[in-house]
Amino acid sequence: DTAVSQTPKYLVTQMGNDKSIKCEQNLGHDTMYWYKQDSKKFLKIMFSYNNKELIINETVPNRFSPKSPDKAHLNLHINSLELGDSAVYFCASRGTSGGAREQYFGPGTRLTVT
Amino acid sequence: GEDVEQSLFLSVREGDSSVINCTYTDSSSTYLYWYKQEPGAGLQLLTYIFSNMDMKQDQRLTVLLNKKDKHLSLRIADTQTGDSAIYFCAETPAGNNRKLIWGLGTSLAVNP
């Protein structure tokens, strides 16, 4: 009964490789997000989709490409990985009805680029 | 522009109260949130407050909102070692309620 799930939990890869991280939510939410958390624990939003439509696209290298096949899934593909991409990537989702409309986070994917 | 600031570290003794402070710049924020991140885990919503409220209490947690000073605080009574975590303050700007503006997080260390 996991609300927001991500796979894989850990990802170790070499520079120059291409990798994907997957996210799924079973909360029936319309909006999903990708965040990057660096080694200092600073949280930075990367992308957001609402009903499969990209609504937030922060300043992120175009090596990063999100894809939302349906509103329950948001995947992140990263091309030509660099050392600076090492971080924890969090997926989150948010409903569009109700009061506080808080975001629910997945457990994170720790990406290590060597 | 929109900005949320927090001090980065706080250390308290077990059993004491902890107060984590946050300041924000967007006076038209609708909701303000406190999230908790335990080591190796994702962020969990602790509590939130709507902008027309001054205070919200939930068991050991008390949130105070001073709209005039744009100051938000989280008080944890009887702090336990299990409260050791990073606490993030976030706000929903009125102009874009799908985006949260995040603080950098306050790392709370609880010493026995």
PDB file of C-alpha atoms in Angstrom:
ATOM      1  CA  ASP A   1       0.000   0.000   0.000  1.00  0.00           C
ATOM      2  CA  THR A   2       2.930   2.294  -0.724  1.00  0.00           C
ATOM      3  CA  ALA A   3       1.786   5.785  -1.668  1.00  0.00           C
ATOM      4  CA  VAL A   4       4.718   7.032  -3.755  1.00  0.00           C
ATOM      5  CA  SER A   5       7.280   4.474  -4.849  1.00  0.00           C
ATOM      6  CA  GLN A   6      10.543   4.849  -6.748  1.00  0.00           C
ATOM      7  CA  THR A   7      12.852   2.383  -8.414  1.00  0.00           C
ATOM      8  CA  PRO A   8      15.652   1.754  -8.044  1.00  0.00           C
ATOM      9  CA  LYS A   9      16.507   2.801  -4.490  1.00  0.00           C
ATOM     10  CA  TYR A  10      20.220   2.847  -5.263  1.00  0.00           C
ATOM     11  CA  LEU A  11      21.915   3.375  -8.595  1.00  0.00           C
ATOM     12  CA  VAL A  12      25.673   3.285  -9.128  1.00  0.00           C
ATOM     13  CA  THR A  13      26.913   3.956 -12.634  1.00  0.00           C
ATOM     14  CA  GLN A  14      29.839   5.345 -14.563  1.00  0.00           C
ATOM     15  CA  MET A  15      30.199   8.728 -16.176  1.00  0.00           C
ATOM     16  CA  GLY A  16      28.780   8.917 -19.662  1.00  0.00           C
ATOM     17  CA  ASN A  17      26.118   6.262 -19.133  1.00  0.00           C
ATOM     18  CA  ASP A  18      22.375   6.809 -19.569  1.00  0.00           C
ATOM     19  CA  LYS A  19      20.012   5.780 -16.778  1.00  0.00           C
ATOM     20  CA  SER A  20      16.351   6.031 -15.806  1.00  0.00           C
ATOM     21  CA  ILE A  21      14.537   6.340 -12.506  1.00  0.00           C
ATOM     22  CA  LYS A  22      10.875   5.408 -12.237  1.00  0.00           C
ATOM     23  CA  CYS A  23       8.155   6.772  -9.983  1.00  0.00           C
ATOM     24  CA  GLU A  24       4.612   5.635  -9.380  1.00  0.00           C
ATOM     25  CA  GLN A  25       1.909   6.975  -7.086  1.00  0.00           C
ATOM     26  CA  ASN A  26      -1.321   5.239  -6.118  1.00  0.00           C
ATOM     27  CA  LEU A  27      -2.906   8.254  -4.445  1.00  0.00           C
ATOM     28  CA  GLY A  28      -4.924   9.339  -7.447  1.00  0.00           C
ATOM     29  CA  HIS A  29      -3.036  12.637  -7.548  1.00  0.00           C
ATOM     30  CA  ASP A  30      -2.847  14.791 -10.655  1.00  0.00           C
ATOM     31  CA  THR A  31       0.514  16.462 -10.106  1.00  0.00           C
ATOM     32  CA  MET A  32       3.910  14.827  -9.782  1.00  0.00           C
ATOM     33  CA  TYR A  33       7.387  16.246  -9.181  1.00  0.00           C
ATOM     34  CA  TRP A  34      11.064  15.437  -9.393  1.00  0.00           C
ATOM     35  CA  TYR A  35      13.441  16.955  -6.859  1.00  0.00           C
ATOM     36  CA  LYS A  36      17.215  16.738  -6.508  1.00  0.00           C
ATOM     37  CA  GLN A  37      18.764  16.735  -3.030  1.00  0.00           C
ATOM     38  CA  ASP A  38      22.494  17.364  -2.966  1.00  0.00           C
ATOM     39  CA  SER A  39      25.064  16.266  -0.405  1.00  0.00           C
ATOM     40  CA  LYS A  40      24.289  19.305   1.763  1.00  0.00           C
ATOM     41  CA  LYS A  41      20.637  18.191   1.850  1.00  0.00           C
ATOM     42  CA  PHE A  42      19.452  21.215  -0.142  1.00  0.00           C
ATOM     43  CA  LEU A  43      16.253  20.380  -2.008  1.00  0.00           C
ATOM     44  CA  LYS A  44      15.789  21.694  -5.530  1.00  0.00           C
ATOM     45  CA  ILE A  45      12.759  21.210  -7.733  1.00  0.00           C
ATOM     46  CA  MET A  46      13.505  19.993 -11.242  1.00  0.00           C
ATOM     47  CA  PHE A  47      10.222  19.220 -12.993  1.00  0.00           C
ATOM     48  CA  SER A  48       6.525  18.928 -12.415  1.00  0.00           C
ATOM     49  CA  TYR A  49       3.761  17.318 -14.462  1.00  0.00           C
ATOM     50  CA  ASN A  50       0.030  17.792 -14.141  1.00  0.00           C
ATOM     51  CA  ASN A  51      -2.088  15.192 -15.907  1.00  0.00           C
ATOM     52  CA  LYS A  52       0.831  14.270 -18.161  1.00  0.00           C
ATOM     53  CA  GLU A  53       1.523  17.918 -19.043  1.00  0.00           C
ATOM     54  CA  LEU A  54       4.824  19.569 -18.076  1.00  0.00           C
ATOM     55  CA  ILE A  55       4.048  22.572 -15.873  1.00  0.00           C
ATOM     56  CA  ILE A  56       7.340  23.283 -14.092  1.00  0.00           C
ATOM     57  CA  ASN A  57      10.713  23.045 -15.758  1.00  0.00           C
ATOM     58  CA  GLU A  58      13.416  24.638 -13.681  1.00  0.00           C
ATOM     59  CA  THR A  59      16.905  25.344 -14.955  1.00  0.00           C
ATOM     60  CA  VAL A  60      18.037  21.784 -15.486  1.00  0.00           C
ATOM     61  CA  PRO A  61      20.513  20.522 -18.118  1.00  0.00           C
ATOM     62  CA  ASN A  62      18.716  19.077 -21.114  1.00  0.00           C
ATOM     63  CA  ARG A  63      20.445  15.758 -20.384  1.00  0.00           C
ATOM     64  CA  PHE A  64      17.542  15.311 -17.956  1.00  0.00           C
ATOM     65  CA  SER A  65      14.268  14.365 -19.599  1.00  0.00           C
ATOM     66  CA  PRO A  66      11.109  13.587 -17.657  1.00  0.00           C
ATOM     67  CA  LYS A  67       8.355  11.458 -19.132  1.00  0.00           C
ATOM     68  CA  SER A  68       4.845  10.934 -17.833  1.00  0.00           C
ATOM     69  CA  PRO A  69       3.060   8.064 -19.594  1.00  0.00           C
ATOM     70  CA  ASP A  70      -0.010   8.594 -17.398  1.00  0.00           C
ATOM     71  CA  LYS A  71      -0.843  10.673 -14.366  1.00  0.00           C
ATOM     72  CA  ALA A  72       0.230   7.936 -11.953  1.00  0.00           C
ATOM     73  CA  HIS A  73       3.750   7.650 -13.344  1.00  0.00           C
ATOM     74  CA  LEU A  74       6.617  10.076 -13.803  1.00  0.00           C
ATOM     75  CA  ASN A  75       9.975   8.795 -14.964  1.00  0.00           C
ATOM     76  CA  LEU A  76      13.303  10.596 -15.197  1.00  0.00           C
ATOM     77  CA  HIS A  77      15.834   9.744 -17.847  1.00  0.00           C
ATOM     78  CA  ILE A  78      19.369  11.086 -17.587  1.00  0.00           C
ATOM     79  CA  ASN A  79      21.762  11.011 -20.538  1.00  0.00           C
ATOM     80  CA  SER A  80      25.554  11.216 -20.414  1.00  0.00           C
ATOM     81  CA  LEU A  81      25.767  11.116 -16.646  1.00  0.00           C
ATOM     82  CA  GLU A  82      28.287  13.405 -14.959  1.00  0.00           C
ATOM     83  CA  LEU A  83      29.910  13.307 -11.529  1.00  0.00           C
ATOM     84  CA  GLY A  84      27.806  16.311 -10.453  1.00  0.00           C
ATOM     85  CA  ASP A  85      24.626  14.348 -11.038  1.00  0.00           C
ATOM     86  CA  SER A  86      25.370  12.304  -7.934  1.00  0.00           C
ATOM     87  CA  ALA A  87      22.560  13.099  -5.510  1.00  0.00           C
ATOM     88  CA  VAL A  88      19.355  11.726  -4.084  1.00  0.00           C
ATOM     89  CA  TYR A  89      16.404  12.169  -6.413  1.00  0.00           C
ATOM     90  CA  PHE A  90      12.953  12.371  -4.898  1.00  0.00           C
ATOM     91  CA  CYS A  91       9.641  11.952  -6.607  1.00  0.00           C
ATOM     92  CA  ALA A  92       6.564  13.561  -5.053  1.00  0.00           C
ATOM     93  CA  SER A  93       2.887  13.858  -5.846  1.00  0.00           C
ATOM     94  CA  ARG A  94       0.132  16.251  -4.897  1.00  0.00           C
ATOM     95  CA  GLY A  95      -3.616  16.263  -5.167  1.00  0.00           C
ATOM     96  CA  THR A  96      -5.582  19.155  -6.628  1.00  0.00           C
ATOM     97  CA  SER A  97      -8.573  18.970  -4.323  1.00  0.00           C
ATOM     98  CA  GLY A  98      -8.868  19.533  -0.616  1.00  0.00           C
ATOM     99  CA  GLY A  99      -7.269  22.112   1.609  1.00  0.00           C
ATOM    100  CA  ALA A 100      -3.570  21.940   2.216  1.00  0.00           C
ATOM    101  CA  ARG A 101      -2.646  20.044  -0.950  1.00  0.00           C
ATOM    102  CA  GLU A 102       0.569  18.887   0.568  1.00  0.00           C
ATOM    103  CA  GLN A 103       3.143  16.947  -1.385  1.00  0.00           C
ATOM    104  CA  TYR A 104       3.802  13.294  -0.651  1.00  0.00           C
ATOM    105  CA  PHE A 105       7.350  12.094  -1.193  1.00  0.00           C
ATOM    106  CA  GLY A 106       8.817   8.832  -2.332  1.00  0.00           C
ATOM    107  CA  PRO A 107      11.744   7.218  -0.462  1.00  0.00           C
ATOM    108  CA  GLY A 108      14.331   8.602  -2.876  1.00  0.00           C
ATOM    109  CA  THR A 109      16.825   7.159  -5.357  1.00  0.00           C
ATOM    110  CA  ARG A 110      20.451   7.586  -4.410  1.00  0.00           C
ATOM    111  CA  LEU A 111      22.424   8.034  -7.628  1.00  0.00           C
ATOM    112  CA  THR A 112      26.200   7.702  -7.489  1.00  0.00           C
ATOM    113  CA  VAL A 113      28.180   8.489 -10.610  1.00  0.00           C
ATOM    114  CA  THR A 114      31.772   7.256 -10.622  1.00  0.00           C
TER     115      THR A 114
ATOM    116  CA  GLY B   1      11.384  37.181  -5.298  1.00  0.00           C
ATOM    117  CA  GLU B   2      10.233  34.211  -3.295  1.00  0.00           C
ATOM    118  CA  ASP B   3      12.596  33.010  -0.622  1.00  0.00           C
ATOM    119  CA  VAL B   4      12.444  30.903   2.534  1.00  0.00           C
ATOM    120  CA  GLU B   5      15.236  31.020   5.112  1.00  0.00           C
ATOM    121  CA  GLN B   6      16.072  28.777   8.037  1.00  0.00           C
ATOM    122  CA  SER B   7      19.058  28.373  10.281  1.00  0.00           C
ATOM    123  CA  LEU B   8      20.955  25.240   9.310  1.00  0.00           C
ATOM    124  CA  PHE B   9      21.612  23.628  12.684  1.00  0.00           C
ATOM    125  CA  LEU B  10      20.000  23.284  16.102  1.00  0.00           C
ATOM    126  CA  SER B  11      21.165  21.200  19.032  1.00  0.00           C
ATOM    127  CA  VAL B  12      19.041  20.498  22.119  1.00  0.00           C
ATOM    128  CA  ARG B  13      19.038  18.172  25.092  1.00  0.00           C
ATOM    129  CA  GLU B  14      16.544  15.359  25.337  1.00  0.00           C
ATOM    130  CA  GLY B  15      13.452  16.503  27.194  1.00  0.00           C
ATOM    131  CA  ASP B  16      13.927  20.182  26.327  1.00  0.00           C
ATOM    132  CA  SER B  17      11.776  22.075  23.849  1.00  0.00           C
ATOM    133  CA  SER B  18      13.101  22.740  20.367  1.00  0.00           C
ATOM    134  CA  VAL B  19      12.152  25.792  18.375  1.00  0.00           C
ATOM    135  CA  ILE B  20      12.925  25.865  14.670  1.00  0.00           C
ATOM    136  CA  ASN B  21      12.462  29.183  12.935  1.00  0.00           C
ATOM    137  CA  CYS B  22      11.731  30.122   9.353  1.00  0.00           C
ATOM    138  CA  THR B  23      11.265  33.415   7.540  1.00  0.00           C
ATOM    139  CA  TYR B  24       9.667  33.870   4.150  1.00  0.00           C
ATOM    140  CA  THR B  25       9.251  36.742   1.739  1.00  0.00           C
ATOM    141  CA  ASP B  26       5.956  36.123  -0.062  1.00  0.00           C
ATOM    142  CA  SER B  27       3.310  37.901   2.003  1.00  0.00           C
ATOM    143  CA  SER B  28       0.539  36.324  -0.077  1.00  0.00           C
ATOM    144  CA  SER B  29       1.509  32.745   0.788  1.00  0.00           C
ATOM    145  CA  THR B  30      -1.550  30.584   1.332  1.00  0.00           C
ATOM    146  CA  TYR B  31      -0.181  27.551   3.167  1.00  0.00           C
ATOM    147  CA  LEU B  32       3.039  27.071   5.093  1.00  0.00           C
ATOM    148  CA  TYR B  33       4.379  23.616   5.841  1.00  0.00           C
ATOM    149  CA  TRP B  34       6.842  21.790   8.020  1.00  0.00           C
ATOM    150  CA  TYR B  35       8.328  18.605   6.645  1.00  0.00           C
ATOM    151  CA  LYS B  36      10.606  16.167   8.460  1.00  0.00           C
ATOM    152  CA  GLN B  37      13.342  14.104   6.843  1.00  0.00           C
ATOM    153  CA  GLU B  38      14.880  11.303   8.875  1.00  0.00           C
ATOM    154  CA  PRO B  39      18.290   9.939   7.814  1.00  0.00           C
ATOM    155  CA  GLY B  40      18.089   7.940   4.606  1.00  0.00           C
ATOM    156  CA  ALA B  41      14.386   8.599   4.125  1.00  0.00           C
ATOM    157  CA  GLY B  42      12.091  10.814   2.118  1.00  0.00           C
ATOM    158  CA  LEU B  43      10.335  13.905   3.405  1.00  0.00           C
ATOM    159  CA  GLN B  44       7.179  13.507   5.472  1.00  0.00           C
ATOM    160  CA  LEU B  45       4.671  16.228   6.128  1.00  0.00           C
ATOM    161  CA  LEU B  46       4.674  17.041   9.857  1.00  0.00           C
ATOM    162  CA  THR B  47       2.128  19.799   9.930  1.00  0.00           C
ATOM    163  CA  TYR B  48       0.907  22.829   8.031  1.00  0.00           C
ATOM    164  CA  ILE B  49      -0.837  26.085   8.776  1.00  0.00           C
ATOM    165  CA  PHE B  50      -3.173  28.158   6.671  1.00  0.00           C
ATOM    166  CA  SER B  51      -2.203  31.794   6.327  1.00  0.00           C
ATOM    167  CA  ASN B  52      -5.274  33.093   8.177  1.00  0.00           C
ATOM    168  CA  MET B  53      -4.255  31.230  11.349  1.00  0.00           C
ATOM    169  CA  ASP B  54      -1.817  32.370  14.033  1.00  0.00           C
ATOM    170  CA  MET B  55      -1.249  29.087  15.767  1.00  0.00           C
ATOM    171  CA  LYS B  56      -1.810  25.393  15.326  1.00  0.00           C
ATOM    172  CA  GLN B  57      -1.168  22.704  17.912  1.00  0.00           C
ATOM    173  CA  ASP B  58      -0.879  19.003  17.275  1.00  0.00           C
ATOM    174  CA  GLN B  59       0.271  16.903  20.244  1.00  0.00           C
ATOM    175  CA  ARG B  60       3.914  17.871  20.886  1.00  0.00           C
ATOM    176  CA  LEU B  61       4.048  20.231  17.911  1.00  0.00           C
ATOM    177  CA  THR B  62       3.082  23.903  17.990  1.00  0.00           C
ATOM    178  CA  VAL B  63       3.251  26.054  14.878  1.00  0.00           C
ATOM    179  CA  LEU B  64       3.233  29.820  15.245  1.00  0.00           C
ATOM    180  CA  LEU B  65       2.714  32.155  12.311  1.00  0.00           C
ATOM    181  CA  ASN B  66       3.478  35.870  12.477  1.00  0.00           C
ATOM    182  CA  LYS B  67       2.266  37.246   9.163  1.00  0.00           C
ATOM    183  CA  LYS B  68       3.408  40.771   9.890  1.00  0.00           C
ATOM    184  CA  ASP B  69       7.011  39.637  10.325  1.00  0.00           C
ATOM    185  CA  LYS B  70       6.656  36.744   7.830  1.00  0.00           C
ATOM    186  CA  HIS B  71       7.955  34.397  10.475  1.00  0.00           C
ATOM    187  CA  LEU B  72       7.003  30.783  11.044  1.00  0.00           C
ATOM    188  CA  SER B  73       8.182  28.614  13.900  1.00  0.00           C
ATOM    189  CA  LEU B  74       7.876  24.983  14.890  1.00  0.00           C
ATOM    190  CA  ARG B  75       8.091  24.107  18.563  1.00  0.00           C
ATOM    191  CA  ILE B  76       8.620  20.496  19.572  1.00  0.00           C
ATOM    192  CA  ALA B  77       7.872  19.902  23.236  1.00  0.00           C
ATOM    193  CA  ASP B  78       9.757  17.233  25.221  1.00  0.00           C
ATOM    194  CA  THR B  79      12.173  16.600  22.362  1.00  0.00           C
ATOM    195  CA  GLN B  80      13.223  12.970  21.989  1.00  0.00           C
ATOM    196  CA  THR B  81      16.194  11.381  20.235  1.00  0.00           C
ATOM    197  CA  GLY B  82      13.756  10.141  17.597  1.00  0.00           C
ATOM    198  CA  ASP B  83      13.096  13.777  16.689  1.00  0.00           C
ATOM    199  CA  SER B  84      16.653  14.076  15.336  1.00  0.00           C
ATOM    200  CA  ALA B  85      16.139  14.874  11.667  1.00  0.00           C
ATOM    201  CA  ILE B  86      16.189  17.681   9.130  1.00  0.00           C
ATOM    202  CA  TYR B  87      13.160  19.951   9.266  1.00  0.00           C
ATOM    203  CA  PHE B  88      12.157  21.821   6.129  1.00  0.00           C
ATOM    204  CA  CYS B  89       9.950  24.876   6.030  1.00  0.00           C
ATOM    205  CA  ALA B  90       8.021  25.444   2.784  1.00  0.00           C
ATOM    206  CA  GLU B  91       5.416  27.845   1.495  1.00  0.00           C
ATOM    207  CA  THR B  92       2.888  27.841  -1.315  1.00  0.00           C
ATOM    208  CA  PRO B  93       3.110  31.121  -3.198  1.00  0.00           C
ATOM    209  CA  ALA B  94      -0.310  32.546  -4.033  1.00  0.00           C
ATOM    210  CA  GLY B  95       0.545  32.949  -7.684  1.00  0.00           C
ATOM    211  CA  ASN B  96       1.512  29.314  -8.243  1.00  0.00           C
ATOM    212  CA  ASN B  97      -0.073  26.888  -5.851  1.00  0.00           C
ATOM    213  CA  ARG B  98       1.441  23.860  -7.583  1.00  0.00           C
ATOM    214  CA  LYS B  99       4.964  24.825  -6.518  1.00  0.00           C
ATOM    215  CA  LEU B 100       6.479  24.871  -3.065  1.00  0.00           C
ATOM    216  CA  ILE B 101       9.257  27.261  -2.109  1.00  0.00           C
ATOM    217  CA  TRP B 102      11.599  25.353   0.204  1.00  0.00           C
ATOM    218  CA  GLY B 103      13.955  26.416   2.927  1.00  0.00           C
ATOM    219  CA  LEU B 104      17.385  24.799   3.125  1.00  0.00           C
ATOM    220  CA  GLY B 105      16.405  22.691   6.116  1.00  0.00           C
ATOM    221  CA  THR B 106      17.370  22.804   9.803  1.00  0.00           C
ATOM    222  CA  SER B 107      19.293  19.818  11.088  1.00  0.00           C
ATOM    223  CA  LEU B 108      18.083  19.069  14.627  1.00  0.00           C
ATOM    224  CA  ALA B 109      20.422  17.085  16.865  1.00  0.00           C
ATOM    225  CA  VAL B 110      18.981  15.786  20.121  1.00  0.00           C
ATOM    226  CA  ASN B 111      21.578  14.926  22.734  1.00  0.00           C
ATOM    227  CA  PRO B 112      20.816  12.435  25.502  1.00  0.00           C
TER     228      PRO B 112
END
